[in-house]
Coordinates of C-alpha atoms and ligand atoms in Angstrom, one line a residue:
X1 CA 9.8 1.7 -21.1
X2 CA 12.7 3.9 -22.0
X3 CA 13.0 7.3 -19.1
X4 CA 11.9 10.1 -21.5
X5 CA 8.9 8.8 -21.9
X6 CA 7.5 8.3 -18.8
X7 CA 4.6 10.1 -17.3
X8 CA 4.5 13.3 -15.4
X9 CA 4.6 12.9 -11.5
X10 CA 1.2 13.8 -9.9
X11 CA 0.0 16.5 -7.3
X12 CA -2.3 15.8 -4.5
X13 CA -4.2 18.3 -6.1
X14 CA -4.4 16.2 -9.2
X15 CA -1.7 19.0 -11.9
X16 CA 0.8 17.4 -13.5
X17 CA 4.5 18.5 -11.3
X18 CA 6.9 20.7 -13.3
X19 CA 8.4 18.9 -15.9
X20 CA 9.4 15.1 -16.2
X21 CA 12.6 15.5 -14.2
X22 CA 10.7 14.9 -11.0
X23 CA 9.3 11.5 -12.2
X24 CA 12.8 10.0 -14.0
X25 CA 14.7 11.8 -10.7
X26 CA 12.5 10.2 -8.5
X27 CA 13.3 6.7 -10.0
X28 CA 16.6 7.0 -10.5
X29 CA 16.8 8.2 -6.5
X30 CA 14.5 4.6 -5.6
X31 CA 16.4 2.6 -7.3
X32 CA 18.6 1.6 -5.2
X33 CA 16.1 1.8 -2.4
X34 CA 13.6 -0.6 -4.2
X35 CA 16.1 -3.4 -5.6
X36 CA 17.0 -4.0 -1.8
X37 CA 13.3 -3.8 -0.5
X38 CA 11.1 -5.5 -3.1
X39 CA 12.9 -9.3 -3.5
X40 CA 12.2 -9.6 0.7
X41 CA 8.0 -9.1 0.4
X42 CA 6.5 -12.3 0.1
X43 CA 4.6 -10.8 -2.7
X44 CA 7.2 -10.6 -5.1
X45 CA 6.7 -12.7 -7.9
X46 CA 10.4 -12.4 -9.2
X47 CA 12.7 -14.3 -6.5
X48 CA 15.7 -16.1 -7.6
X49 CA 15.9 -13.5 -10.4
X50 CA 18.4 -10.5 -10.6
X51 CA 16.9 -7.2 -10.1
X52 CA 18.8 -5.1 -13.6
X53 CA 16.9 -1.9 -13.5
X54 CA 13.2 -0.3 -12.5
X55 CA 11.0 1.6 -15.0
X56 CA 8.5 4.2 -13.5
X57 CA 4.6 3.7 -15.0
X58 CA 2.8 6.1 -12.8
X59 CA 3.8 8.4 -9.5
X60 CA 0.9 10.3 -8.2
X61 CA 0.6 12.1 -5.0
X62 CA -2.4 11.3 -3.2
X63 CA -0.8 13.7 -0.1
X64 CA 1.8 16.0 -0.7
X65 CA 5.7 14.9 -0.6
X66 CA 8.0 17.3 -1.1
X67 CA 8.1 18.3 2.1
X68 CA 5.9 16.3 4.0
X69 CA 6.5 14.8 7.5
X70 CA 7.9 17.8 9.0
X71 CA 7.6 18.6 12.3
X72 CA 5.6 16.6 15.4
X73 CA 2.3 15.5 14.6
X74 CA 2.9 16.9 10.8
X75 CA 0.6 14.0 8.1
X76 CA 2.7 12.3 6.2
X77 CA 3.3 12.4 2.2
X78 CA 1.5 9.6 0.3
X79 CA 2.7 8.5 -3.0
X80 CA 1.4 6.0 -4.8
X81 CA 3.6 3.9 -7.7
X82 CA 3.6 1.1 -10.5
X83 CA 6.7 0.1 -10.9
X84 CA 8.3 -1.7 -13.7
X85 CA 10.7 -3.8 -12.0
X86 CA 13.2 -5.4 -14.9
X87 CA 14.8 -9.3 -14.8
X88 CA 15.7 -11.9 -16.5
X89 CA 12.9 -13.6 -18.4
X90 CA 11.4 -17.1 -16.5
X91 CA 11.4 -19.7 -17.8
X92 CA 8.4 -19.9 -20.6
X93 CA 5.2 -21.0 -18.8
X94 CA 3.0 -22.0 -21.6
X95 CA -0.6 -21.8 -21.7
X96 CA -3.9 -23.6 -21.0
X97 CA -4.2 -24.1 -24.0
X98 CA -8.2 -23.8 -23.8
X99 CA -8.3 -20.3 -25.3
X100 CA -6.7 -18.5 -28.1
X101 CA -3.9 -16.7 -25.8
X102 CA -0.6 -17.3 -25.5
X103 CA 2.5 -15.9 -24.0
X104 CA 2.7 -13.2 -20.9
X105 CA 1.0 -10.3 -20.7
X106 CA 2.8 -6.9 -20.7
X107 CA 7.0 -7.2 -21.1
X108 CA 7.6 -11.0 -19.5
X109 CA 10.9 -9.9 -18.0
X110 CA 9.3 -6.8 -16.6
X111 CA 6.4 -7.2 -13.5
X112 CA 4.5 -3.8 -12.7
X113 CA 4.1 -3.8 -9.2
X114 CA 2.2 -1.8 -7.3
X115 CA 3.2 0.5 -4.1
X116 CA 2.3 2.9 -1.6
X117 CA 4.8 4.8 0.0
X118 CA 4.8 6.9 3.0
X119 CA 6.9 10.3 3.0
X120 CA 8.1 11.6 6.7
X121 CA 11.1 13.3 8.0
X122 CA 12.0 10.9 10.5
X123 CA 10.3 7.6 10.8
X124 CA 8.7 6.5 14.0
X125 CA 10.0 3.2 15.6
X126 CA 6.5 1.8 15.0
X127 CA 7.2 1.5 11.5
X128 CA 10.8 0.5 11.6
X129 CA 10.0 -2.7 9.7
X130 CA 7.7 -1.1 6.9
X131 CA 11.4 1.0 6.1
X132 CA 11.9 1.4 2.8
X133 CA 14.7 3.0 3.8
X134 CA 16.0 6.9 2.9
X135 CA 17.3 8.4 -0.9
X136 CA 20.4 10.0 -1.1
X137 CA 19.5 12.5 -4.0
X138 CA 16.6 13.2 -6.2
X139 CA 13.0 14.8 -4.7
X140 CA 12.7 13.0 -1.8
X141 CA 16.5 13.3 -0.8
X142 CA 16.8 12.6 3.1
X143 CA 13.2 11.5 3.9
X144 CA 12.1 8.6 5.2
X145 CA 10.0 6.2 3.1
X146 CA 7.9 3.2 4.1
X147 CA 5.2 0.9 2.8
X148 CA 2.5 3.5 3.9
X149 CA -0.4 0.4 3.9
X150 CA 1.3 0.2 7.9
X151 CA 0.5 3.6 8.3
X152 CA -3.2 3.5 9.6
X153 CA -3.6 8.1 8.7
X154 CA -2.3 6.8 5.3
X155 CA -4.8 3.8 4.2
X156 CA -7.5 5.6 6.2
X157 CA -7.1 8.3 3.1
X158 CA -7.0 5.9 1.0
X159 CA -10.5 4.4 1.9
X160 CA -11.5 8.0 1.7
X161 CA -10.9 8.3 -1.5
X162 CA -12.5 5.3 -2.4
X163 CA -15.4 7.0 0.2
X164 CA -16.2 9.2 -3.3
X165 CA -15.9 8.3 -7.2
X166 CA -13.5 10.1 -9.4
X167 CA -10.2 10.8 -10.7
X168 CA -6.3 11.5 -9.3
X169 CA -4.3 11.5 -12.6
X170 CA -4.3 7.5 -13.7
X171 CA -6.0 6.9 -11.3
X172 CA -9.8 5.7 -10.6
X173 CA -12.0 5.4 -7.7
X174 CA -15.4 3.8 -9.1
X175 CA -18.0 2.4 -6.5
X176 CA -20.3 0.5 -7.1
X177 CA -23.9 0.9 -8.9
X178 CA -26.5 0.1 -5.3
X179 CA -23.6 -0.5 -2.5
X180 CA -24.4 1.3 1.1
X181 CA -22.3 4.7 1.6
X182 CA -19.3 3.9 2.8
X183 CA -18.5 5.1 6.7
X184 CA -16.3 7.7 7.6
X185 CA -13.5 7.2 10.5
X186 CA -13.3 3.2 10.2
X187 CA -10.9 2.0 11.4
X188 CA -7.9 0.8 9.7
X189 CA -5.7 -2.6 10.1
X190 CA -3.2 -4.0 8.1
X191 CA -3.7 -7.7 7.9
X192 CA -1.1 -9.4 8.7
X193 CA -1.2 -13.1 6.3
X194 CA 0.7 -15.4 4.3
X195 CA -1.0 -13.5 1.2
X196 CA -0.2 -13.0 -2.7
X197 CA -1.6 -9.4 -2.5
X198 CA -1.9 -6.2 0.3
X199 CA -4.7 -6.6 2.6
X200 CA -5.8 -3.8 4.7
X201 CA -8.8 -3.7 7.1
X202 CA -11.3 -1.0 7.8
X203 CA -13.8 -1.1 10.8
X204 CA -14.7 -4.7 11.1
X205 CA -17.3 -3.7 8.2
X206 CA -14.6 -3.3 4.8
X207 CA -11.0 -5.3 3.5
X208 CA -9.2 -3.5 0.5
X209 CA -7.2 -6.3 -1.7
X210 CA -4.3 -4.0 -3.2
X211 CA -3.4 -5.9 -6.0
X212 CA 0.5 -6.0 -5.6
X213 CA 2.0 -7.5 -9.2
X214 CA -0.3 -6.1 -11.4
X215 CA -1.2 -6.8 -15.3
X216 CA -3.0 -5.1 -18.0
X217 CA -6.4 -5.9 -17.8
X218 CA -9.8 -5.7 -15.7
X219 CA -8.6 -8.1 -12.5
X220 CA -11.1 -11.2 -12.7
X221 CA -11.1 -10.4 -8.7
X222 CA -12.9 -7.8 -9.5
X223 CA -15.0 -9.4 -12.4
X224 CA -16.0 -12.0 -11.2
X225 CA -17.4 -11.1 -7.9
X226 CA -18.9 -8.5 -9.7
X227 CA -20.9 -11.0 -12.3
X228 CA -22.1 -13.7 -9.8
X229 CA -22.8 -10.2 -7.6
X230 CA -25.3 -9.2 -10.6
X231 CA -25.7 -12.6 -10.6
X232 CA -27.9 -12.8 -7.1
X233 CA -25.7 -15.2 -6.5
X234 CA -24.8 -14.4 -2.1
X235 CA -21.6 -16.5 -2.1
X236 CA -19.1 -14.4 -2.4
X237 CA -19.4 -10.8 -1.2
X238 CA -20.2 -8.1 -3.3
X239 CA -17.9 -5.8 -4.3
X240 CA -18.2 -2.0 -2.4
X241 CA -15.4 0.1 -5.1
X242 CA -12.3 -0.4 -6.5
X243 CA -9.9 1.5 -7.8
X244 CA -8.2 1.3 -11.6
X245 CA -5.1 2.9 -13.5
X246 CA -6.1 4.0 -17.3
X247 CA -3.9 1.5 -19.4
X248 CA -2.2 3.5 -22.1
X249 CA -1.4 2.4 -25.6
X250 CA 1.1 -0.2 -24.4
X251 CA -0.2 -1.4 -21.9
X252 CA 1.0 1.3 -19.1
X253 CA -1.0 3.6 -17.5
X254 CA -1.3 6.5 -19.0
X255 CA 0.2 10.0 -18.9
X256 CA -3.0 11.5 -20.4
X257 CA -6.2 11.9 -19.4
X258 CA -7.8 8.7 -17.7
X259 CA -10.0 6.7 -20.7
X260 CA -13.0 4.7 -19.5
X261 CA -12.7 1.2 -19.0
X262 CA -11.0 -0.8 -16.4
X263 CA -7.8 -0.6 -17.5
X264 CA -5.0 -2.0 -14.2
X265 CA -7.5 -3.0 -11.4
X266 CA -5.2 -2.0 -8.4
X267 CA -7.5 -2.4 -5.7
X268 CA -10.9 -3.8 -4.3
X269 CA -13.3 -3.1 -1.1
X270 CA -15.8 -5.6 0.2
X271 CA -17.3 -6.2 3.0
X272 CA -15.6 -7.6 6.1
X273 CA -16.7 -11.0 7.2
X274 CA -15.9 -11.0 11.0
X275 CA -14.8 -13.9 12.6
X276 CA -15.6 -16.2 9.9
X277 CA -13.0 -18.8 10.1
X278 CA -11.5 -19.6 6.7
X279 CA -11.5 -23.5 5.8
X280 CA -8.1 -24.4 5.9
X281 CA -7.8 -22.9 10.2
X282 CA -11.2 -25.0 10.5
X283 CA -9.8 -28.5 8.3
X284 CA -6.7 -28.2 11.4
X285 CA -8.3 -28.0 14.0
X286 CA -10.9 -30.9 12.9
X287 CA -7.7 -32.9 12.2
X288 CA -6.0 -32.2 15.2
X289 CA -9.0 -32.7 17.0
X290 CA -9.9 -36.1 14.8
X291 CA -13.4 -35.0 14.2
X292 CA -15.1 -35.4 11.1
X293 CA -15.4 -32.5 8.5
X294 CA -17.9 -34.6 6.4
X295 CA -20.6 -31.8 7.0
X296 CA -18.2 -28.8 5.9
X297 CA -17.0 -30.5 3.1
X298 CA -20.7 -31.2 2.2
X299 CA -21.2 -28.2 1.9
X300 CA -18.8 -26.5 0.6
X301 CA -19.1 -29.0 -2.9
X302 CA -22.9 -27.1 -2.8
X303 CA -21.1 -24.1 -2.6
X304 CA -18.7 -25.0 -5.1
X305 CA -21.4 -25.2 -7.5
X306 CA -24.1 -22.4 -6.6
X307 CA -21.2 -20.3 -8.2
X308 CA -19.9 -21.8 -11.1
X309 CA -24.0 -22.2 -12.1
X310 CA -24.1 -18.4 -11.9
X311 CA -20.7 -17.9 -13.5
X312 CA -22.0 -19.4 -16.2
X313 CA -25.3 -18.0 -16.5
X314 CA -24.3 -14.5 -16.2
X315 CA -20.4 -15.1 -18.0
X316 CA -19.9 -16.7 -21.6
X317 CA -19.6 -20.5 -22.3
X318 CA -18.4 -22.6 -24.7
X319 CA -18.1 -26.3 -26.0
X320 CA -14.3 -27.9 -25.4
X321 CA -14.0 -30.1 -28.4
X322 CA -11.7 -32.8 -29.5
X323 CA -8.6 -30.3 -30.8
X324 CA -9.5 -28.0 -27.8
X325 CA -9.4 -31.2 -25.4
X326 CA -5.9 -31.8 -27.1
X327 CA -4.4 -28.0 -26.2
X328 CA -5.5 -28.7 -23.8
X329 CA -3.8 -32.0 -22.5
X330 CA -0.6 -30.5 -24.6
X331 CA -0.4 -27.5 -22.3
X332 CA -0.3 -29.6 -19.6
X333 CA 2.0 -32.1 -19.9
X334 CA 3.7 -28.5 -21.8
X335 CA 3.7 -27.0 -17.9
X336 CA 4.9 -30.8 -16.3
X337 CA 8.1 -30.0 -18.2
X338 CA 8.4 -26.6 -17.0
X339 CA 8.2 -27.7 -13.8
X340 CA 10.4 -30.6 -14.0
X341 CA 13.1 -28.9 -15.3
X342 CA 13.1 -26.3 -12.6
X343 CA 12.9 -28.6 -9.8
X344 CA 14.5 -32.6 -10.3
X345 CA 12.5 -34.2 -7.4
X346 CA 9.7 -34.3 -10.4
X347 CA 11.8 -36.3 -13.1
X348 CA 11.4 -39.7 -11.7
X349 CA 7.2 -38.9 -11.8
X350 CA 7.3 -38.3 -15.3
X351 CA 6.2 -41.2 -17.2
X352 CA 2.6 -41.5 -15.3
X353 CA 1.8 -38.0 -15.1
X354 CA 1.8 -37.7 -18.7
X355 CA -0.4 -40.9 -18.7
X356 CA -3.4 -38.7 -16.7
X357 CA -3.2 -36.2 -19.3
X358 CA -2.5 -38.4 -22.5
X359 CA -6.0 -39.9 -21.3
X360 CA -7.3 -36.1 -22.0
X361 CA -6.4 -36.0 -25.7
X362 CA -7.6 -39.9 -25.7
X363 CA -11.2 -38.3 -24.9
X364 CA -11.0 -35.9 -27.9
X365 CA -10.1 -39.3 -29.9
X366 CA -13.5 -40.7 -28.3
X367 CA -15.0 -38.0 -29.9
X368 CA -16.2 -36.9 -26.5
X369 CA -16.4 -33.0 -25.7
X370 CA -17.1 -31.0 -22.8
X371 CA -17.5 -27.6 -22.1
X372 CA -15.9 -24.4 -20.6
X373 CA -16.7 -21.2 -18.6
X374 CA -15.2 -18.7 -16.4
X375 CA -14.5 -20.6 -12.7
X376 CA -12.2 -19.8 -9.4
X377 CA -9.1 -20.7 -11.1
X378 CA -7.9 -21.0 -8.0
X379 CA -9.3 -23.2 -5.6
X380 CA -8.6 -24.2 -2.0
X381 CA -9.6 -24.3 1.5
X382 CA -7.8 -21.2 2.7
X383 CA -10.6 -19.6 -0.5
X384 CA -13.2 -20.5 1.5
X385 CA -14.7 -18.6 5.1
X386 CA -17.4 -20.4 6.9
X387 CA -20.5 -18.4 8.6
X388 CA -21.1 -19.5 12.4
X389 CA -23.1 -22.1 11.3
X390 CA -20.4 -24.3 10.5
X391 CA -21.3 -25.5 6.3
X392 CA -22.6 -22.2 5.3
X393 CA -19.5 -21.3 2.9
X394 CA -18.4 -17.6 1.8
X395 CA -15.4 -17.7 -1.4
X396 CA -13.0 -15.4 -1.8
X397 CA -10.2 -14.4 -4.6
X398 CA -11.2 -14.9 -7.8
X399 CA -8.1 -13.6 -9.1
X400 CA -6.9 -17.1 -10.3
X401 CA -3.5 -19.0 -9.5
X402 CA -1.1 -15.7 -9.6
X403 CA 1.4 -17.2 -10.9
X404 CA 0.2 -17.0 -14.8
X405 CA -0.6 -14.3 -16.8
X406 CA -3.6 -12.6 -16.7
X407 CA -5.8 -13.2 -19.8
X408 CA -4.6 -16.8 -19.6
X409 CA -6.5 -16.5 -16.0
X410 CA -9.5 -14.9 -17.6
X411 CA -10.2 -17.5 -20.4
X412 CA -12.7 -20.5 -19.4
X413 CA -12.4 -23.7 -18.0
X414 CA -13.9 -26.6 -17.0
X415 CA -15.4 -26.9 -13.8
X416 CA -13.2 -29.7 -12.8
X417 CA -10.6 -27.5 -12.6
X418 CA -11.7 -25.9 -9.3
X419 CA -13.1 -29.2 -8.0
X420 CA -9.0 -30.6 -8.3
X421 CA -8.0 -28.1 -6.7
X422 CA -10.4 -28.6 -3.3
X423 CA -9.3 -32.0 -3.6
X424 CA -6.2 -31.0 -3.6
X425 CA -6.4 -29.0 -0.1
X426 CA -8.2 -32.5 1.7
X427 CA -5.2 -33.7 1.1
X428 CA -2.4 -30.7 1.6
X429 CA -4.7 -30.7 4.8
X430 CA -4.4 -34.3 6.5
X431 CA -1.0 -34.1 4.4
X432 CA 0.1 -30.7 7.5
X433 CA -1.2 -33.1 10.2
X434 CA 1.8 -36.1 9.6
X435 CA 1.6 -38.0 6.0
X436 CA 1.7 -41.5 7.4
X437 CA -0.7 -41.8 9.0
X438 CA -4.1 -44.7 8.0
X439 CA -6.9 -41.7 10.3
X440 CA -5.5 -38.6 7.8
X441 CA -5.7 -40.5 5.1
X442 CA -9.3 -42.0 5.7
X443 CA -10.9 -37.8 7.0
X444 CA -9.0 -36.6 3.2
X445 CA -10.8 -39.6 1.0
X446 CA -14.0 -38.6 3.3
X447 CA -14.1 -35.0 3.4
X448 CA -12.7 -35.4 -0.9
X449 CA -15.8 -37.5 -1.3
X450 CA -17.6 -35.6 0.9
X451 CA -17.6 -32.3 -0.8
X452 CA -17.8 -34.1 -4.6
X453 CA -21.2 -35.4 -3.5
X454 CA -21.9 -31.3 -2.1
X455 CA -21.4 -30.6 -5.6
X456 CA -23.2 -33.4 -7.2
X457 CA -26.4 -32.5 -4.9
X458 CA -26.7 -28.8 -7.0
X459 CA -24.8 -29.6 -10.0
X460 CA -26.9 -32.7 -10.3
X461 CA -23.8 -34.5 -11.7
X462 CA -21.2 -35.7 -9.8
X463 CA -17.5 -34.8 -10.8
X464 CA -16.0 -37.5 -9.7
X465 CA -17.7 -39.0 -13.0
X466 CA -15.7 -37.3 -15.5
X467 CA -12.4 -38.8 -13.3
X468 CA -10.0 -38.8 -16.5
X469 CA -10.7 -35.3 -16.3
X470 CA -10.2 -35.0 -12.7
X471 CA -7.4 -36.5 -12.5
X472 CA -5.6 -34.3 -15.3
X473 CA -6.5 -31.6 -13.6
X474 CA -5.8 -33.0 -10.4
X475 CA -2.0 -33.6 -11.9
X476 CA -1.2 -30.2 -13.6
X477 CA -2.2 -29.3 -9.6
X478 CA -0.1 -30.9 -8.0
X479 CA 3.1 -30.3 -10.5
X480 CA 1.6 -26.5 -10.2
X481 CA 1.9 -26.7 -6.5
X482 CA 4.9 -28.6 -6.6
X483 CA 6.9 -25.3 -8.6
X484 CA 4.8 -22.7 -6.1
X485 CA 6.0 -24.6 -2.8
X486 CA 9.4 -25.0 -4.4
X487 CA 9.4 -21.0 -4.7
X488 CA 7.6 -20.3 -1.9
X489 CA 7.9 -22.6 0.4
X490 CA 10.1 -25.4 0.1
X491 CA 9.5 -26.6 3.6
X492 CA 6.4 -28.0 2.2
X493 CA 7.5 -29.7 -1.4
X494 CA 7.1 -33.1 0.6
X495 CA 3.4 -32.3 0.4
X496 CA 2.4 -32.3 -3.7
X497 CA 5.3 -34.2 -3.4
X498 CA 3.9 -37.4 -2.3
X499 CA 0.7 -36.6 -4.5
X500 CA 2.5 -37.0 -7.8
X501 CA 4.0 -40.5 -6.4
X502 CA 0.4 -41.1 -5.9
X503 CA -1.2 -39.7 -8.9
X504 CA 1.9 -41.2 -11.3
X505 CA 1.5 -44.3 -10.2
X506 CA -2.6 -44.1 -10.7
X507 CA -1.4 -43.5 -14.2
X508 CA 0.9 -46.8 -15.3
Ligands
ADP601 N1 -14.4 -10.7 2.5 C1 -13.2 -10.8 3.6 N2 -13.9 -11.2 5.2 C2 -13.1 -11.7 6.1 N3 -12.0 -11.9 5.5 C3 -11.1 -11.8 4.9 C4 -12.1 -11.2 3.0 N4 -11.4 -11.6 2.1 C5 -10.4 -12.2 2.5 N5 -9.8 -12.6 3.6 C6 -8.9 -12.9 4.4 O1 -8.3 -12.4 4.0 C7 -7.0 -13.1 3.2 C8 -6.4 -12.8 2.1 O2 -6.9 -13.0 1.0 P1 -7.4 -13.7 -0.3 O3 -8.0 -12.8 -1.3 O4 -6.9 -14.1 -0.3 O5 -5.8 -12.6 -1.0 P2 -4.9 -12.9 -1.5 O6 -4.8 -12.8 -2.8 O7 -3.6 -11.8 -1.1 O8 -4.1 -14.4 -1.1 C9 -8.2 -14.3 3.5 O9 -7.2 -15.3 3.7 C10 -8.3 -13.7 4.4 O10 -8.2 -13.9 5.7
LIG602 O1 -4.1 -18.0 -1.8 P1 -3.2 -17.1 -2.9 O2 -4.4 -16.9 -3.9 O3 -2.0 -17.2 -2.8 O4 -2.7 -18.8 -3.3 C1 -1.3 -19.5 -3.6 O5 -1.1 -19.9 -2.4 C2 -1.8 -21.1 -1.2 C3 -0.3 -21.3 0.2 O6 -1.3 -20.2 0.7 C4 -1.5 -22.0 -2.6 O7 -2.0 -23.3 -1.5 C5 -1.4 -24.5 -1.5 O8 -1.3 -24.0 -0.2 C6 -2.5 -24.3 0.6 C7 -2.6 -24.1 2.1 O9 -1.8 -23.4 2.4 C8 -3.2 -25.4 0.3 O10 -4.7 -25.7 1.0 C9 -3.9 -25.9 -1.2 O11 -4.3 -27.0 -1.7 C10 -2.5 -25.4 -2.1 O12 -2.5 -25.4 -3.3 C11 -2.0 -22.0 -3.6 O13 -1.8 -22.8 -4.2 C12 -1.4 -20.5 -4.5 O14 -1.9 -20.5 -6.0

């Protein structure tokens, strides 16, 4: 998007600021700060590639910024920004082959990020770690800018906006039909978690997830929980409210009036489940204490199958016949090539891994077919919250694998894809406690079996009976994890690499 087509800056009163210059000047003054700050954020998706420039998709004042924060106790300003960061394109990451989509959404070389920027004349010391810096020119010259999610006054304001439906410039705040009224004055705190996005907890009642890298379209992390709530499935917290930006003709937020429809999903408010541990923490604790985890694993299998059953009832399903099975296998093989180019340690295992994918193409030649439906897409132990009973599970984070384009994450998939994700996670948990030990290997095997048995309790079919497809998805996931760890947590790379060795040997 060229600077001349920038949308207007929208004022707190919902009126365009005088002239487009405000937005252009804003971008110029923010660019040096963002170049420095963005790559340091956990959720920045373009790590390792230089940023060559920015374009502003929208800028909306939620609280006035120009004179904000002057004087003791003065109200800070709050600016909502959608900003594209231009970077050299990543190596092409091919699709699943289970649908018609290909390529990426929006500009492949310019991811769009959502930022909430606090504005003050002087930054209080408690917000120093959240500082973006101080622009030296433009409309915010000399003002201290910081990540507003760390300021309870500003995140409190955001909750106020979500409490009552309405519009502000390109932003639309929506309350779920039939949702209980959200009380005002809940105390906000930003979540300090290893996340792909950012979350704010209000009291111990709600959690607001703000999507950081946003793609045009309905985010499955809103779409699927809404569908599950419609279908009466209590395994997933039902969205209470959300906010979005209407999509313009080029997929960006518009400078005109907000159209009806989902546009870009920006944030989802849902009930917070207090005190619940996640499956990863519980598994780690069980391993450290050398305790059995199979009852919990079986419960998790049952929860997964219940969620799958409701998704199949409420959203479209389709057959996966010969040509689609072949495309699925080709997509997996192509992703392996991309990962092997990026991570040399994968290369020696390619022949064995390819065999796992060829076996899926082999199903097509046998005249077999499967079904596809909407699935979680990135299921692992950290995506399951456990109630007090120890085996009652709630599933969260239906966004799918964050690195994939949105249209691909919304494609129907075989359910074994989620099963494979969780099986990998038991392996991860065991490896994290020490790869070599017999006991941890047996622990992982027992929990993998219990999880599949739990799934079969509800679904009536055991995922292990579809061995070729399951192995192919497990292999595909391990390859994804190799790339994920190489990019985000290089010290963890040996974990998926050990699975790659095992899976490659099984395919010889
Ligand atoms: N409804 C909820 N109740 C309690 N904690 C939650 C809830 N939803 C998310 N969380 C916590 O927030 C963390 C991040 O949420 P998640 O949806 O996985 O975000 P991301 O996509 O950024 O990784 C989770 O690991 C979990 O600890
Ligand atoms: O939870 P996210 O949506 O951010 O998912 C990404 O990050 C996960 C790690 O936080 C990553 O999961 C991998 O590590 C887990 C342990 O930390 C393990 O349980 C998973 O099995 C493993 O895949 C996930 O792949 C990534 O998309």
